[in-house]
Short mmCIF file of C-alpha atoms in Angstrom, two decimals:
data_model
loop_
_atom_site.label_atom_id
_atom_site.label_comp_id
_atom_site.label_asym_id
_atom_site.label_seq_id
_atom_site.Cartn_x
_atom_site.Cartn_y
_atom_site.Cartn_z
CA MET A 1 -18.83 -105.39 -183.12
CA ILE A 2 -22.58 -104.76 -183.47
CA SER A 3 -24.92 -107.69 -183.34
CA SER A 4 -28.00 -108.07 -185.52
CA GLU A 5 -30.06 -107.19 -182.41
CA ARG A 6 -28.41 -103.71 -182.45
CA SER A 7 -26.34 -104.24 -179.33
CA TRP A 8 -22.57 -104.48 -178.70
CA LYS A 9 -21.09 -107.92 -179.47
CA PHE A 10 -17.63 -108.45 -178.18
CA ASP A 11 -16.33 -112.02 -178.62
CA PHE A 12 -13.03 -112.33 -176.98
CA LYS A 13 -11.05 -115.44 -177.66
CA LEU A 14 -9.35 -115.41 -174.28
CA VAL A 15 -10.62 -114.68 -170.83
CA LEU A 16 -9.83 -111.04 -169.87
CA THR A 17 -7.45 -110.51 -166.92
CA ASN A 18 -8.59 -108.25 -164.14
CA SER A 19 -6.74 -105.21 -165.52
CA GLU A 20 -8.06 -105.89 -169.08
CA ALA A 21 -11.58 -106.17 -167.69
CA ASP A 22 -11.11 -102.79 -165.95
CA GLU A 23 -9.81 -101.23 -169.21
CA PHE A 24 -12.82 -102.77 -171.05
CA THR A 25 -15.18 -101.31 -168.58
CA THR A 26 -13.50 -97.87 -169.19
CA VAL A 27 -14.02 -98.33 -172.89
CA LEU A 28 -17.67 -99.24 -172.41
CA THR A 29 -18.09 -96.11 -170.28
CA VAL A 30 -16.62 -94.03 -173.08
CA ILE A 31 -18.58 -95.60 -175.96
CA GLY A 32 -21.85 -96.00 -174.16
CA ASP A 33 -24.47 -98.74 -173.79
CA SER A 34 -25.85 -98.80 -177.21
CA PRO A 35 -23.90 -98.75 -180.58
CA PRO A 36 -24.29 -95.89 -183.11
CA VAL A 37 -27.16 -96.18 -185.64
CA LEU A 38 -25.79 -97.77 -188.87
CA ASP A 39 -26.28 -95.66 -192.05
CA SER A 40 -26.26 -96.65 -195.68
CA MET A 41 -22.54 -95.90 -196.06
CA SER A 42 -20.10 -98.70 -196.20
CA ASP A 43 -18.43 -99.67 -192.96
CA ILE A 44 -15.04 -97.90 -193.38
CA ARG A 45 -12.80 -95.77 -191.31
CA ARG A 46 -13.81 -92.11 -191.60
CA TRP A 47 -11.70 -89.00 -190.92
CA LEU A 48 -13.93 -86.28 -189.64
CA LEU A 49 -11.28 -83.56 -189.83
CA HIS A 50 -11.28 -83.67 -193.74
CA SER A 51 -14.41 -83.09 -195.91
CA THR A 52 -13.40 -86.18 -198.16
CA GLY A 53 -13.29 -88.47 -194.97
CA VAL A 54 -9.79 -89.48 -195.89
CA PHE A 55 -6.93 -89.16 -193.33
CA SER A 56 -4.09 -86.84 -194.11
CA VAL A 57 -1.24 -85.62 -192.02
CA LYS A 58 -2.03 -82.09 -192.99
CA THR A 59 -5.42 -82.22 -191.43
CA LEU A 60 -4.08 -83.81 -188.35
CA TYR A 61 -1.33 -81.19 -188.07
CA THR A 62 -3.79 -78.40 -188.54
CA LYS A 63 -5.96 -79.64 -185.76
CA LEU A 64 -2.94 -80.04 -183.41
CA VAL A 65 -1.84 -76.52 -184.20
CA GLU A 66 -5.37 -75.29 -183.58
CA SER A 67 -5.82 -77.13 -180.33
CA SER A 68 -2.30 -76.70 -178.78
CA GLY A 69 -1.21 -73.43 -180.30
CA ILE A 70 2.09 -74.70 -181.91
CA ASP A 71 2.31 -72.27 -184.78
CA ASN A 72 6.15 -71.93 -185.25
CA PHE A 73 6.87 -75.45 -186.61
CA PRO A 74 8.72 -75.13 -189.92
CA TYR A 75 6.34 -77.49 -191.79
CA GLN A 76 7.10 -75.96 -195.30
CA PHE A 77 10.62 -77.04 -194.78
CA VAL A 78 10.15 -80.48 -193.35
CA TRP A 79 7.08 -82.00 -194.92
CA LYS A 80 8.44 -82.34 -198.47
CA THR A 81 8.19 -85.52 -200.50
CA THR A 82 11.87 -85.02 -201.59
CA ILE A 83 13.06 -85.51 -198.00
CA PRO A 84 12.96 -89.05 -196.65
CA PRO A 85 10.24 -89.75 -194.11
CA LYS A 86 12.71 -90.73 -191.47
CA ILE A 87 14.33 -87.34 -191.73
CA ASN A 88 10.98 -85.66 -191.61
CA LEU A 89 10.19 -87.53 -188.39
CA PHE A 90 13.58 -86.78 -186.89
CA VAL A 91 13.45 -83.07 -187.66
CA TRP A 92 9.87 -82.91 -186.27
CA SER A 93 10.96 -84.77 -183.10
CA LEU A 94 13.97 -82.51 -182.72
CA THR A 95 11.91 -79.36 -183.13
CA HIS A 96 9.32 -80.47 -180.57
CA GLY A 97 11.86 -81.76 -178.06
CA LYS A 98 10.60 -85.32 -178.41
CA LEU A 99 13.90 -87.19 -179.10
CA ASN A 100 14.66 -90.09 -176.74
CA THR A 101 17.80 -88.73 -175.20
CA LYS A 102 18.92 -90.22 -171.93
CA ASN A 103 17.40 -87.47 -169.80
CA VAL A 104 14.00 -88.23 -171.50
CA LEU A 105 14.34 -91.94 -170.98
CA LEU A 106 15.21 -91.31 -167.26
CA HIS A 107 12.07 -89.15 -167.00
CA LYS A 108 10.07 -91.98 -168.60
CA GLY A 109 11.23 -94.42 -165.76
CA LEU A 110 14.08 -96.37 -167.67
CA GLU A 111 17.25 -97.05 -165.79
CA VAL A 112 20.02 -95.47 -167.83
CA GLN A 113 23.21 -93.64 -166.87
CA ASN A 114 22.66 -89.99 -167.88
CA CYS A 115 25.86 -88.81 -169.32
CA CYS A 116 26.85 -87.89 -172.84
CA VAL A 117 28.28 -90.90 -174.69
CA LEU A 118 30.51 -88.64 -176.74
CA TRP A 119 31.83 -86.28 -174.11
CA GLY A 120 31.56 -87.90 -170.70
CA ASN A 121 30.04 -86.50 -167.46
CA VAL A 122 27.65 -83.97 -169.02
CA LEU A 123 23.94 -84.65 -169.01
CA GLU A 124 22.70 -86.07 -172.33
CA THR A 125 20.05 -83.73 -173.45
CA GLN A 126 18.81 -82.98 -176.94
CA ASP A 127 20.33 -79.49 -176.79
CA HIS A 128 23.71 -80.90 -175.58
CA LEU A 129 23.85 -83.55 -178.28
CA PHE A 130 23.04 -81.23 -181.17
CA LEU A 131 24.48 -77.87 -180.04
CA HIS A 132 26.90 -77.95 -177.03
CA CYS A 133 28.85 -81.26 -177.26
CA LYS A 134 32.34 -80.91 -178.46
CA ILE A 135 31.70 -83.27 -181.38
CA ALA A 136 28.51 -81.37 -182.39
CA HIS A 137 30.50 -78.06 -182.29
CA ARG A 138 33.05 -79.62 -184.65
CA VAL A 139 30.38 -80.76 -187.13
CA TRP A 140 28.68 -77.33 -187.06
CA SER A 141 32.09 -75.66 -187.51
CA MET A 142 32.62 -77.84 -190.66
CA LEU A 143 29.17 -77.20 -192.06
CA LEU A 144 28.92 -73.47 -191.46
CA PRO A 145 31.23 -71.09 -193.21
CA SER A 146 33.83 -69.79 -190.87
CA ASN A 147 35.87 -67.46 -193.20
CA CYS A 148 33.29 -64.78 -193.41
CA CYS A 149 31.43 -64.85 -190.08
CA ALA A 150 31.55 -66.15 -186.47
CA TRP A 151 28.54 -67.96 -185.13
CA VAL A 152 27.22 -68.25 -181.66
CA THR A 153 25.73 -71.53 -180.47
CA PRO A 154 22.09 -71.01 -179.40
CA ARG A 155 20.94 -72.14 -175.93
CA THR A 156 18.25 -74.43 -177.24
CA MET A 157 17.07 -76.08 -180.47
#
C-alpha cells in the first residue's frame, strides 16, 4: 500500500460508494497523510504485545484484563489444549455473558420472539437457559450428587 515515492497507494478495483468513501476518509484520518518509514525488517504482521512479535491468545487476554479489569475469569480451567476450542469459546462466552440468547439478539436489533424455547413464556436469557429453566434444573440435578447435599441455584452465571 506504499508506493515507491513513499506515499499511500490505494488501488481499488471498484468505485467506492458514498458510505465506503466516508469510511475510507475516516481510515485516512486515523493512519495519517504519510505512511510509516520502512525498516530493514521483512514486511510481516507484528504483535507488539509480545517480545517475539508473534500473536498469542495469552498476550491478548493479559492486555484485556489489564485494560478492562476482568480478573476473575477461570482461564486455568478453560484454556487447556485437552478441551476442544468450541468448548473453550462457549465457556468463555458464557462466563462473560456474551451468548446470543434471544434477549441479546433483541438488544442487537433482530426481530425475534423473546421466550424460552424449552419452557414457554419466560424471557430467554443466559441465566434462565443454564440455571433457572425446568430442563436445565433437571440436567443439573442429574449431574450433581443429590444423596449427600442439597444445592441452591445461583441467581446468575
